[in-house]
Each structure stands twice: as C-alpha cells, then as structure tokens.
GROMACS .gro file of C-alpha atoms in nm:
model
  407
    1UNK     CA    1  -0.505  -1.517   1.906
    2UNK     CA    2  -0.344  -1.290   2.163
    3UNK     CA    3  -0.242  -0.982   2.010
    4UNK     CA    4   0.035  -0.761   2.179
    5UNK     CA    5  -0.034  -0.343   2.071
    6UNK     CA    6   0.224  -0.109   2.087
    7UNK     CA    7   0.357   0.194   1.945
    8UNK     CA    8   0.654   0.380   1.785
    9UNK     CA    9   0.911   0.466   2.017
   10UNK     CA   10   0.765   0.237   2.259
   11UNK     CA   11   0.997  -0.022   2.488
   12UNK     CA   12   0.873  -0.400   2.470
   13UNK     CA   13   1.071  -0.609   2.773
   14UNK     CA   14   0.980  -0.976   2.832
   15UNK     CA   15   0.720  -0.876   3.100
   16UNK     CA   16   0.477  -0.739   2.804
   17UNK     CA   17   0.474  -1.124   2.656
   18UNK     CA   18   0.283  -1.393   2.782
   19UNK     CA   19   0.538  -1.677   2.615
   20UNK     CA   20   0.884  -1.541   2.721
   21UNK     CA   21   1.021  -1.721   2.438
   22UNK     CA   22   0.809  -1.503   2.186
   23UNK     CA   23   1.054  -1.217   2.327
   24UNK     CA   24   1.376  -1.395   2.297
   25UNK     CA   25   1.267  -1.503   1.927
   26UNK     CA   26   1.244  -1.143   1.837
   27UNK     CA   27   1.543  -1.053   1.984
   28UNK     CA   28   1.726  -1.329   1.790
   29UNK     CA   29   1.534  -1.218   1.432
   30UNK     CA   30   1.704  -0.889   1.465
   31UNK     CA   31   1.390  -0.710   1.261
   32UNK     CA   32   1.497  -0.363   1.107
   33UNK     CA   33   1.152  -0.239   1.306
   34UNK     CA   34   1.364  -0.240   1.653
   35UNK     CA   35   1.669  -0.150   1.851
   36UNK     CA   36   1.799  -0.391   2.098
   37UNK     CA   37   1.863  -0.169   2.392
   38UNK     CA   38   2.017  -0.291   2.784
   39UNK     CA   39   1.832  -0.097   3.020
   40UNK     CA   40   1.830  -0.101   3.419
   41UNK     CA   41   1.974  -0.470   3.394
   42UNK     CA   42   1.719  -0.611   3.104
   43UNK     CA   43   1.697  -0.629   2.757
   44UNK     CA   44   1.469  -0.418   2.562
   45UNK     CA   45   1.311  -0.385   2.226
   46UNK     CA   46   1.301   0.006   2.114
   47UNK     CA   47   0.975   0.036   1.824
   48UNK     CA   48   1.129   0.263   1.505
   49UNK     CA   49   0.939   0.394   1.295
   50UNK     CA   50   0.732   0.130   1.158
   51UNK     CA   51   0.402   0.017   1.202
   52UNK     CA   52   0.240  -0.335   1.105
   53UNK     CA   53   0.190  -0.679   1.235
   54UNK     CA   54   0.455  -0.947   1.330
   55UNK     CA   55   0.343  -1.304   1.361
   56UNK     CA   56   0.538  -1.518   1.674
   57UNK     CA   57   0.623  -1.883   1.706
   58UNK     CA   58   0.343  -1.905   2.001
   59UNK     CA   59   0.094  -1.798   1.755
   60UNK     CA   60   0.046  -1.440   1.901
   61UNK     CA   61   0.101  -1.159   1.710
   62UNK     CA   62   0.249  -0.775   1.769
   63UNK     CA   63   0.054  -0.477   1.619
   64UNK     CA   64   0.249  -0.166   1.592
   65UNK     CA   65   0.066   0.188   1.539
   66UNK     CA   66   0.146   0.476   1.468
   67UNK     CA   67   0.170   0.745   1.742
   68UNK     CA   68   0.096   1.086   1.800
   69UNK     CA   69   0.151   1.179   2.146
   70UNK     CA   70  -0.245   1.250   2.255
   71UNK     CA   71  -0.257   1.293   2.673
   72UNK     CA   72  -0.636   1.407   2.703
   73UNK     CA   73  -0.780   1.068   2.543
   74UNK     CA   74  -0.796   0.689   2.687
   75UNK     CA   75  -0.612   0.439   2.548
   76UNK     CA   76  -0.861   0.211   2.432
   77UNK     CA   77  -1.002   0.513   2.211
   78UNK     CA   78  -0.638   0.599   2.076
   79UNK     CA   79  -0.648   0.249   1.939
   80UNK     CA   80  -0.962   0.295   1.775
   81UNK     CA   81  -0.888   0.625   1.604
   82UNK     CA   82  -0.554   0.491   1.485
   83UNK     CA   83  -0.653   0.184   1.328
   84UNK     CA   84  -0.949   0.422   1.146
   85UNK     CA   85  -0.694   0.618   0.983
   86UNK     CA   86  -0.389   0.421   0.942
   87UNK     CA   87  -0.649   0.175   0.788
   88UNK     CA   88  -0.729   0.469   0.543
   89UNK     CA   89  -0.337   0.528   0.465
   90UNK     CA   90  -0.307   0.215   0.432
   91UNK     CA   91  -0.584   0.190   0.168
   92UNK     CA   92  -0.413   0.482  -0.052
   93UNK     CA   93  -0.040   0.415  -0.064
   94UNK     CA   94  -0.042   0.035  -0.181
   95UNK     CA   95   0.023   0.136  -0.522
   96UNK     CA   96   0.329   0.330  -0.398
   97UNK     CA   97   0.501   0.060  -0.238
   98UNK     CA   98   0.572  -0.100  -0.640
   99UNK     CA   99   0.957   0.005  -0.736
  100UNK     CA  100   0.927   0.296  -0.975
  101UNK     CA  101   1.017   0.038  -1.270
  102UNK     CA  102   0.733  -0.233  -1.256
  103UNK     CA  103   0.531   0.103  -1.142
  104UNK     CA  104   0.634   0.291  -1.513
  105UNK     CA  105   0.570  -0.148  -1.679
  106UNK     CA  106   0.234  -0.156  -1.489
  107UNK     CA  107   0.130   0.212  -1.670
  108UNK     CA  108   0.232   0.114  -2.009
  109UNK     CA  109   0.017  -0.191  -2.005
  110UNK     CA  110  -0.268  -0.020  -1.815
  111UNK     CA  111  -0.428   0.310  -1.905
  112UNK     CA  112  -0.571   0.414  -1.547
  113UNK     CA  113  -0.641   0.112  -1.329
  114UNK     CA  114  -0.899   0.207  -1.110
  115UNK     CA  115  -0.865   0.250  -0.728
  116UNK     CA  116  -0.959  -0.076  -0.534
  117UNK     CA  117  -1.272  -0.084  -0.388
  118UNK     CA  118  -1.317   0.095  -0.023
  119UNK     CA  119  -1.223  -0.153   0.215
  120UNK     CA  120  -1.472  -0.262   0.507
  121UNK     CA  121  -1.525  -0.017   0.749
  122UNK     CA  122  -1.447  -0.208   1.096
  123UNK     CA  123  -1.216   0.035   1.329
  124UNK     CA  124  -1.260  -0.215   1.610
  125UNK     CA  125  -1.034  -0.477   1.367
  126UNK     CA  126  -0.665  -0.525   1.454
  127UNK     CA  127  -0.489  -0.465   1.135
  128UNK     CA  128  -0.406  -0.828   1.084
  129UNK     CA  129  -0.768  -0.892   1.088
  130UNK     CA  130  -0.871  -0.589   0.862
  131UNK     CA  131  -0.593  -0.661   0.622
  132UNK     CA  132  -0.740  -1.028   0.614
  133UNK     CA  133  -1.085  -0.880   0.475
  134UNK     CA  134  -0.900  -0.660   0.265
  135UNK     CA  135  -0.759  -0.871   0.103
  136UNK     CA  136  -1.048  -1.129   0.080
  137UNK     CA  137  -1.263  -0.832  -0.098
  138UNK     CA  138  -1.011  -0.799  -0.318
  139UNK     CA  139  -1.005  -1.169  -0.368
  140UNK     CA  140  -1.345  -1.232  -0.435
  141UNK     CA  141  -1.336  -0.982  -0.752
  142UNK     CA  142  -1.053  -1.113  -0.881
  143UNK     CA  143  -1.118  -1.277  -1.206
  144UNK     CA  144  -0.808  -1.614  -1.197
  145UNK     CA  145  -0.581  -1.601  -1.496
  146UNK     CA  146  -0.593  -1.914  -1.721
  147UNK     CA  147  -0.392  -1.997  -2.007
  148UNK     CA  148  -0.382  -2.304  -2.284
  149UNK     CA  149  -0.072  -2.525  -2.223
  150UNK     CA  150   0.008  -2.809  -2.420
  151UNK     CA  151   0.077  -3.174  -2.275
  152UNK     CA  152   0.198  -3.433  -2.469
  153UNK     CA  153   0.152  -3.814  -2.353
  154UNK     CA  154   0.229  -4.143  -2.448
  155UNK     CA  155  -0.094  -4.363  -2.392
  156UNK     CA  156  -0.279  -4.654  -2.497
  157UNK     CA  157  -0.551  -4.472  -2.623
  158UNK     CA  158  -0.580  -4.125  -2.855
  159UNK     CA  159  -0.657  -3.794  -2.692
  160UNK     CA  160  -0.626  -3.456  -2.904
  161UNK     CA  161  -0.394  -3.411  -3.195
  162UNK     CA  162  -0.160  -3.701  -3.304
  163UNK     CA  163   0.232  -3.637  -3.327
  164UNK     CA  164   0.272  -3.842  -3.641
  165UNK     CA  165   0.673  -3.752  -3.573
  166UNK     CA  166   0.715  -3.858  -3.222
  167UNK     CA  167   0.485  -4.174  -3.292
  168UNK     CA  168   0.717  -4.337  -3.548
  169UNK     CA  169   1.036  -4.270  -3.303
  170UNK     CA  170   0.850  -4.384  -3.004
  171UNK     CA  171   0.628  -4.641  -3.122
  172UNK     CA  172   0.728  -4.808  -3.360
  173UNK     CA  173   0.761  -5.127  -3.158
  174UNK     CA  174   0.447  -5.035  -2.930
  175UNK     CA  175   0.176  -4.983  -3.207
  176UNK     CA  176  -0.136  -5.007  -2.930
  177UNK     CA  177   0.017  -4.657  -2.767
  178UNK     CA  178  -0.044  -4.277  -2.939
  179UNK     CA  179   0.185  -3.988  -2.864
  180UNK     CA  180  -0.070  -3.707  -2.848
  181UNK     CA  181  -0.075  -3.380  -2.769
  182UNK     CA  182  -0.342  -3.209  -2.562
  183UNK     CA  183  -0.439  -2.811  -2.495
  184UNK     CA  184  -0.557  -2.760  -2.121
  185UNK     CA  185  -0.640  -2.458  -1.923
  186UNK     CA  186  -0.373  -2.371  -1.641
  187UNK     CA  187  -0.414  -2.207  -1.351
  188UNK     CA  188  -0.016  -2.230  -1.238
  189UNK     CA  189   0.025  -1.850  -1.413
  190UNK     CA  190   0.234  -1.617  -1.250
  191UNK     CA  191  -0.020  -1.350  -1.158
  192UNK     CA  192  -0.212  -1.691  -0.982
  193UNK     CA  193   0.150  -1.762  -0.823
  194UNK     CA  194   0.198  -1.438  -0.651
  195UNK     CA  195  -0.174  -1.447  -0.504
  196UNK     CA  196  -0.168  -1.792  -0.323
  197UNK     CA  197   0.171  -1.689  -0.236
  198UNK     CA  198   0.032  -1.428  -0.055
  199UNK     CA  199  -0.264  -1.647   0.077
  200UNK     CA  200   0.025  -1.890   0.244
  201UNK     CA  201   0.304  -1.622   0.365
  202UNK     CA  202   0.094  -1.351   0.463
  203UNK     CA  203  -0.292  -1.378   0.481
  204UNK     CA  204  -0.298  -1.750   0.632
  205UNK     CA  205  -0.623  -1.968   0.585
  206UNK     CA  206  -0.959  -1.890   0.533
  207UNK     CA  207  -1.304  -1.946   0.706
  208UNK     CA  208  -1.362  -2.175   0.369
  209UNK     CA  209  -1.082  -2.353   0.167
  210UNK     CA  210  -0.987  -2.245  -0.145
  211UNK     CA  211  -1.137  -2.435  -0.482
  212UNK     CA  212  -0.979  -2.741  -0.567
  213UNK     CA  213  -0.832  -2.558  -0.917
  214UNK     CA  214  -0.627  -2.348  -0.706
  215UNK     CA  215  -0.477  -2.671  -0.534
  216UNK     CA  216  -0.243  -2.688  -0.835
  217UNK     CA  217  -0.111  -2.339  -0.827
  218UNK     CA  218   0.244  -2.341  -0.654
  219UNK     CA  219   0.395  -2.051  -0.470
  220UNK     CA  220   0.719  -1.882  -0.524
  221UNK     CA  221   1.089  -1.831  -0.311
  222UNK     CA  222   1.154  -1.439  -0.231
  223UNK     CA  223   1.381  -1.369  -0.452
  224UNK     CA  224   1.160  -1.424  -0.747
  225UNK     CA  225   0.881  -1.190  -0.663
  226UNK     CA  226   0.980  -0.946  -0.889
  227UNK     CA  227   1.039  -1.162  -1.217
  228UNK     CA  228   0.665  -1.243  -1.095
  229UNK     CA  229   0.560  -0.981  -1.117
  230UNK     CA  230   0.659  -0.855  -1.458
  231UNK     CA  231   0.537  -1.158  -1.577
  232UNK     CA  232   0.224  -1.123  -1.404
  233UNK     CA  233   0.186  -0.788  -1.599
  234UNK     CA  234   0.263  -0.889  -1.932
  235UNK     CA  235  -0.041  -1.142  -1.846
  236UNK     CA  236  -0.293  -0.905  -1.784
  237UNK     CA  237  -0.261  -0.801  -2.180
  238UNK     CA  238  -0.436  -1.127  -2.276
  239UNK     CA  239  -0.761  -1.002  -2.069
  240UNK     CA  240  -1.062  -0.773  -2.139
  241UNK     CA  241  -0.976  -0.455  -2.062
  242UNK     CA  242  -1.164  -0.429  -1.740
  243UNK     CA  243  -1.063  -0.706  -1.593
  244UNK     CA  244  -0.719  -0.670  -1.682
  245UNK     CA  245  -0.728  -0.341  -1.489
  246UNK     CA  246  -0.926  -0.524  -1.186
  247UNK     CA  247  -0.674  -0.793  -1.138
  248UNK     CA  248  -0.410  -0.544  -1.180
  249UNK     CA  249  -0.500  -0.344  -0.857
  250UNK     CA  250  -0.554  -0.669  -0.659
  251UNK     CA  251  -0.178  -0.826  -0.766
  252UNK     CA  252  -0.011  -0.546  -0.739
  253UNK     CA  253  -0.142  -0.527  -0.363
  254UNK     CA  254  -0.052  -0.873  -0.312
  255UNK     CA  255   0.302  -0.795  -0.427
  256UNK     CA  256   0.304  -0.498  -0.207
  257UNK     CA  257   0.247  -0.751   0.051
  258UNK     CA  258   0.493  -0.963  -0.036
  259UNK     CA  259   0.752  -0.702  -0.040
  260UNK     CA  260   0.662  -0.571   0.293
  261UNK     CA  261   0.680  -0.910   0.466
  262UNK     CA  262   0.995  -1.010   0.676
  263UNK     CA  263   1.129  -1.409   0.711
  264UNK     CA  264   1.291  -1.518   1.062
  265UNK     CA  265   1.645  -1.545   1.049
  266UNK     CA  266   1.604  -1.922   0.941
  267UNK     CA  267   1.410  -1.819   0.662
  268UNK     CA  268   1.089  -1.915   0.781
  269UNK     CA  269   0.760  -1.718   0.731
  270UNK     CA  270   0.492  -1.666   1.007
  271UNK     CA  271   0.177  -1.548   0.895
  272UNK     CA  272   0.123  -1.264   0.900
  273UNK     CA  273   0.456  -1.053   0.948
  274UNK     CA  274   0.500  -0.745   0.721
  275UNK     CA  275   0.596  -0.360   0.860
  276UNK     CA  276   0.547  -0.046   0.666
  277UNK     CA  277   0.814   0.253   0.687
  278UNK     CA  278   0.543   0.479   0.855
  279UNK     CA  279   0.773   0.780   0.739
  280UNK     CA  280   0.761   0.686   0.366
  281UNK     CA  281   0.400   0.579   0.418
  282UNK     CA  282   0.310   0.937   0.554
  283UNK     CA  283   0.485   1.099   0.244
  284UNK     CA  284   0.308   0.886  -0.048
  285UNK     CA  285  -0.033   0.937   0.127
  286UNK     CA  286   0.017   1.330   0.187
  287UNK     CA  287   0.114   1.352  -0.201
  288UNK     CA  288  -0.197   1.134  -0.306
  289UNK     CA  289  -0.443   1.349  -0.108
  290UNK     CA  290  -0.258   1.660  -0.212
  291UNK     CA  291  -0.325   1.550  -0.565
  292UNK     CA  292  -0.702   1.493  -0.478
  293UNK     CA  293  -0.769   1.850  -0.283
  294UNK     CA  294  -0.599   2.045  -0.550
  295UNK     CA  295  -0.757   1.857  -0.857
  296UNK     CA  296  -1.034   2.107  -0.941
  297UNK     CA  297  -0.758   2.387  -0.931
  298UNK     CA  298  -0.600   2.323  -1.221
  299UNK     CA  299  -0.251   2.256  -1.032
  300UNK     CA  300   0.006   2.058  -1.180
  301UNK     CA  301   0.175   1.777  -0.888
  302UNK     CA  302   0.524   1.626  -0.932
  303UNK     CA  303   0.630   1.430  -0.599
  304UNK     CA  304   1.072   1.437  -0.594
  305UNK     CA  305   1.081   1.661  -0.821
  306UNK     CA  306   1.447   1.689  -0.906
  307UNK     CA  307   1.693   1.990  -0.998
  308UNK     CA  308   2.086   2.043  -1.020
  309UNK     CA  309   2.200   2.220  -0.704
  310UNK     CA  310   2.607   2.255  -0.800
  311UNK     CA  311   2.736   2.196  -1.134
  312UNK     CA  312   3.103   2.101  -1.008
  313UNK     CA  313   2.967   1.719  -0.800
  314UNK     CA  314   2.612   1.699  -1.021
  315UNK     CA  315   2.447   1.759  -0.668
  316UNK     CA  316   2.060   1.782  -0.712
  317UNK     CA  317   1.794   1.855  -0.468
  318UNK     CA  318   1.407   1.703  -0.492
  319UNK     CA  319   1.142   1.852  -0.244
  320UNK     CA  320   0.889   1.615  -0.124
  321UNK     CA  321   0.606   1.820  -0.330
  322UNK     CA  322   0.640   2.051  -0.607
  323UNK     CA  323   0.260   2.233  -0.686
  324UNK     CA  324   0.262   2.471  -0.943
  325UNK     CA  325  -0.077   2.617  -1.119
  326UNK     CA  326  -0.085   2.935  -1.357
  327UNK     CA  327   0.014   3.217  -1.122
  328UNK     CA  328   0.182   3.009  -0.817
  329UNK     CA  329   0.417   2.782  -0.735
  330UNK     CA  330   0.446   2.602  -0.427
  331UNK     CA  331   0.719   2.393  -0.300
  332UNK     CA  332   0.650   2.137   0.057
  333UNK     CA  333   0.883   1.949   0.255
  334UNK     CA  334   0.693   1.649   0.422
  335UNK     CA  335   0.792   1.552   0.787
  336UNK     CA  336   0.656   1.278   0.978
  337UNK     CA  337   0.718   1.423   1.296
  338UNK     CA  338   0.467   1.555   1.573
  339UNK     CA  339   0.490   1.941   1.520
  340UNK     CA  340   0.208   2.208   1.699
  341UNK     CA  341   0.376   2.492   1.732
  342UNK     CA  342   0.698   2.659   1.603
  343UNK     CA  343   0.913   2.600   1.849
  344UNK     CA  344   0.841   2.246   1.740
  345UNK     CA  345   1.033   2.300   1.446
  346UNK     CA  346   1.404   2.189   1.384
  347UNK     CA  347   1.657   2.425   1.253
  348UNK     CA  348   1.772   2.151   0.981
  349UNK     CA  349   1.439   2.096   0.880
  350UNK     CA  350   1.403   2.498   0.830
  351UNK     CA  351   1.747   2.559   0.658
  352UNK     CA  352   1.615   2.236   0.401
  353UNK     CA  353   1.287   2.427   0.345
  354UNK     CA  354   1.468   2.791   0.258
  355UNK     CA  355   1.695   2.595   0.003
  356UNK     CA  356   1.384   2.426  -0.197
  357UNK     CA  357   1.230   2.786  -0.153
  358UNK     CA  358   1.554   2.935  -0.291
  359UNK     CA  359   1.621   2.728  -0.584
  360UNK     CA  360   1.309   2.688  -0.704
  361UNK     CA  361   1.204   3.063  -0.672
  362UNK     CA  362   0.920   2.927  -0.520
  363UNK     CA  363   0.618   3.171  -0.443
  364UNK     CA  364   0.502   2.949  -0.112
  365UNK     CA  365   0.694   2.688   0.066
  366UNK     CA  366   0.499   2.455   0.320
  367UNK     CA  367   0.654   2.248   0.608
  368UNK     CA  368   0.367   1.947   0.597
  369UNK     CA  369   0.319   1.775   0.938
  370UNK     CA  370   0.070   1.539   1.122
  371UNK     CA  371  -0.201   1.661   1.364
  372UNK     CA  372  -0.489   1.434   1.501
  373UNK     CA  373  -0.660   1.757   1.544
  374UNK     CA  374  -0.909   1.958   1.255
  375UNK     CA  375  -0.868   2.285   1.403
  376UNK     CA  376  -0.496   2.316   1.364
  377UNK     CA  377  -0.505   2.566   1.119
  378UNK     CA  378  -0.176   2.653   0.862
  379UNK     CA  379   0.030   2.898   1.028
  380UNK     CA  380   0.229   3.165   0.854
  381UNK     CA  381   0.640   3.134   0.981
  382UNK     CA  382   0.749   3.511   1.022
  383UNK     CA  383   1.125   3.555   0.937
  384UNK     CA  384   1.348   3.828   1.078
  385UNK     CA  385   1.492   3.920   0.790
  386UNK     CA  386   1.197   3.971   0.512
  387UNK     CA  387   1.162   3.624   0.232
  388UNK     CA  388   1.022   3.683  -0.098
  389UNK     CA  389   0.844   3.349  -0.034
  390UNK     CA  390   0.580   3.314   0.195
  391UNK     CA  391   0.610   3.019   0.442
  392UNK     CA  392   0.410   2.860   0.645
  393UNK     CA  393   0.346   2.515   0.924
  394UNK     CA  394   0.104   2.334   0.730
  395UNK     CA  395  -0.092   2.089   0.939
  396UNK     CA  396  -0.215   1.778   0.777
  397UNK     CA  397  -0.512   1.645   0.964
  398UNK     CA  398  -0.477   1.218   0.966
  399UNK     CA  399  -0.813   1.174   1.079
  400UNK     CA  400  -1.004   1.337   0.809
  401UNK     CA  401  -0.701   1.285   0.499
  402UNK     CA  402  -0.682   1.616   0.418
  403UNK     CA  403  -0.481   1.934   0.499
  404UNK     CA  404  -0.578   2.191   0.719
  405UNK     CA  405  -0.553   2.507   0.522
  406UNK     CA  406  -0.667   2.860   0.606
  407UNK     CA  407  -0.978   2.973   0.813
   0.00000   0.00000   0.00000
C-alpha cells in the first residue's frame, strides 16, 4: 500500500501523489486537517495541526507526523524517532479523547481500569500499521460480551418453554404447531457493536477472518456512537470485575477511534482515516506524565482547573496544570509550539502565564514546551521588574515522556 508521509505545516500539491485523482479527492473532502491554498498557479494542501492517517480512493494512504523542526538529522531517521514517540503519546492519551461525561459514567461503573497493555514496540511501523497491532492486542484480550435473549417461534415441534397464552390465540386451528419461547446467547450487544464497528470503519481486515459468532454482530451509523457507548458501559456491570475493567480499556479505545475518524463528503468511510488534534494530544499527555513524575511527591494534579476572574461577566480562567503539594504551588501553561530559547517566546503567551501566576498566587509558574532534545534543561525567565513567583521555560523532552527539570 503506498503510503504518502508528511508533516505539519507541510504543502502537499498533486506532484507528491502518484494517482492525481487521490489529490483532487482530498481537495473535494474539505478535511478540517488542511487549508486549501493557490500558490504560484496550483492548488495546494497546507497540513494543520494534526497528525494521523487518511485512507484514499486508490487505496494509498497519507501519514501525518508531528514536527519539530530538527536540521542536523536525515529524514529517514526523523521518521523513525517520530513514530517512536508519537506511538508512545498515542498509547497514553486514548482515555482522554472520551467526552468528560461518558469519562465521569465510565468511573462510576469502574473503580480504576487498568492501563492497556504496552503496545508492540515496532518504530519502523507506519502508524496505520502499528495502530492495526494495537488494536489486535487489544483484541485478542478482549473477553466478547454475551447476553440471554429470548425468541419466541411458532413451529411444528416444541423447543424451550411453552406459551400456553399465545398457543390458544395462535393455534387453535393448527394443533401440530407450539408457540415456544427460547433463551439464547447474543453476541449483537452494544459493547460487541462498537468493536466490529471499528474492525470495518477503521482497522480493515485481518490476516485471519473473524469467528463465525461475530458474523451476526451488526455495526452502527455515526451518530449513534455515543448512545453506544453508554450502553456499552452499563454492560460491563454484568461481568467479573476484571474483565469488566479489561474490556473497558479496549472499548473505550475503539470509541476513541471512532470519534477520531472522518467520512468523505458522501459519507463514505475509507479504512483507515482518523486525525488527532496534535495540540490537545500534547496537553493530555504532558498532564498524564506530569501526574506520573510527581506521584511519589505527594503533589496534588488538577488539569483546567477553573477560577472566577471578574465578578461583573462570570469570566473564569483555567491553566493547563495546577500542582500544588504542602509548601508549593505551581501553576503551567502548556504550548505545543517549538520553543529553545526565550526569544522563542510570544508576548501573549507570557502576559497568559503572569495572569494564572497572579490569580492563583502561585509560588512557580511553568511555560511547558516540546524539545526532541534531553539536555534542554528548565530555564529560569528573569523579569525586569522583580515577581513574587518564580518562572521559568520548562522543556518537556518527547522522546523520553518526561520533563526536563533542573541539573
């Protein structure tokens, strides 16, 4: 399958496609991922800031990465090193692609679902083909949901419990047939639903077909994902506890998938197509590995943490990271943005860090942003006019997950 690699911010023009049609097609689907632009008398295809896979009529897909602007290193290895940790991101933000409502459901029926497994290690896989054995890891642990449903027929010969009722109305002439009802197991439940849903729209087929029980499983329109996936929830209740929490992580990472996946404009779905907000994605994995470096610290973590700004228009502000632990509090501002040195850093990016420093009376306040390299170290910012908070650039490190801190 020929696989087209790009960036963000990067141009695409019909030159980069082998089927020129696979150009015009994107062009026509309009995806939120790109900006039509009219350059030096062609049409091009500006890359936001997203990152994921897009499936084209010719069969071909586009993989879009992340990028940090890295001069000193071949291409070829920037692909490798950005699949490793975007495949890591990846990995640890699933869970915070659920809306914050089937997220608050899922923790009401679930007392700590345990982190899915560590997915294979294979940098040299497109992300298409990684999320493929992802998701067939996941697949091959999950434990199907069945549940009794009741059939009733009208046959010539008796199977289960006789409906003395319904035989008099609809027999009465016919005495050599029995209205019966029978209990079967089903595997059409809605957690099943929203799986080979995802197997059809965004995984595609496997090396091996699937058993013949899931042949009767049917899969779902859009706009009943959702509803699906309540449903699927209030499933999981009927099943040991540990599986219940097992098939939990793997459904709610199909519905992720779902959720991220984008149709054509006639509705169609090539498989696979879904694109991640790499901004949003950034933020929810910085806050999850914040959480795991300060753990042993005894520091409390709220992500948006929100608090009234004006009283008059109910204005509120809600910094990326609030940290507080017994003597310290500090507030960080996450940025997605490639940012080495201070002069890096915008002024409306500053002035938003002094106001969550301000109104929170906050003892630190960090400015979080990406570096590909581990000796980046956090840098104090030195203000002309003296701060009762102490500020600093805080580099967070994508290769190894963590942030750089202080020598």
């Amino acid at each position: 399958m020929k696989a087209i690699i790009t960036f963000e911010h990067s141009c695409l023009t019909a030159a980069d496609f082998d089927d020129g049609q696979d150009f015009d097609w994107l062009i026509e689907q309009n995806f939120d991922v790109f900006r039509i632009e009219r350059k030096q008398q062609q049409w091009q295809l500006k890359v936001r800031h997203y990152i994921g896979v897009i499936g084209l009529p010719s069969g071909g897909q586009v993989e879009i990465l992340p990028k940090l602007a890295q001069s000193q290193i071949t291409h070829a290895d920037e692909v490798t090193q950005t699949r490793q940790w975007v495949q890591q991101m990846l990995t640890a933000v699933w869970q915070a692609l659920l809306p914050k409502s089937l997220t608050n459901l899922a923790n009401q029926l679930l007392i700590n679902p345990p982190a899915p497994n560590p997915p294979p290690i294979n940098h040299s896989l497109s992300l298409s083909e990684w999320l493929q054995a992802y998701f067939w890891q996941g697949f091959a642990q999950y434990v199907p949901n069945q549940q009794y449903q009741q059939f009733e027929q009208n046959q010539p010969y008796l199977q289960g419990k006789l409906l003395i009722k319904e035989q008099l109305q609809h027999n009465f002439h016919q005495p050599h047939k029995f209205y019966h009802q029978t209990e079967n197991f089903a595997m059409d439940t809605a957690g099943n639903r929203l799986v080979k849903t995802t197997i059809e729209r965004v995984i595609g087929s496997m090396a091996t077909p699937l058993l013949s029980s899931w042949q009767a499983v049917g899969t779902v329109a859009k706009d009943l994902y959702d509803i699906l996936f309540s449903q699927a929830l209030q499933e999981l209740t009927a099943l040991p506890s540990l599986t219940a929490q097992r098939n939990y992580t793997f459904i709610s990472f199909c519905y992720a998938l779902l959720t991220l996946q984008q149709a054509s404009s006639q509705g169609q779905f090539l498989t696979p197509t879904w694109l991640v907000n790499m901004p949003f994605a950034f933020e929810k994995w910085v806050g999850r590995k914040i959480h795991e470096q300060f753990a042993a610290q005894n520091f409390e973590l709220v992500e948006q943490k929100r608090q009234p700004l004006t009283v008059q228009q109910g204005l509120t502000i809600k910094p990326d990271i609030w940290l507080k632990s017994a003597d310290k509090l500090i507030i960080a501002d996450i940025k997605w943005k490639k940012t080495a040195a201070f002069n890096d850093i915008s002024l409306a990016d500053m002035y938003q860090l002094l106001t969550y420093a301000s109104e929170f009376d906050a003892d630190e306040a960090w400015l979080i942003v990406p570096t590909l390299s581990t000796q980046l170290m956090a840098q104090q910012i030195e203000f002309c006019q003296p701060k009762k908070t102490r500020f600093y650039l805080m580099p967070f490190a994508v290769t190894q997950g963590c942030l750089n801190l202080f020598h």
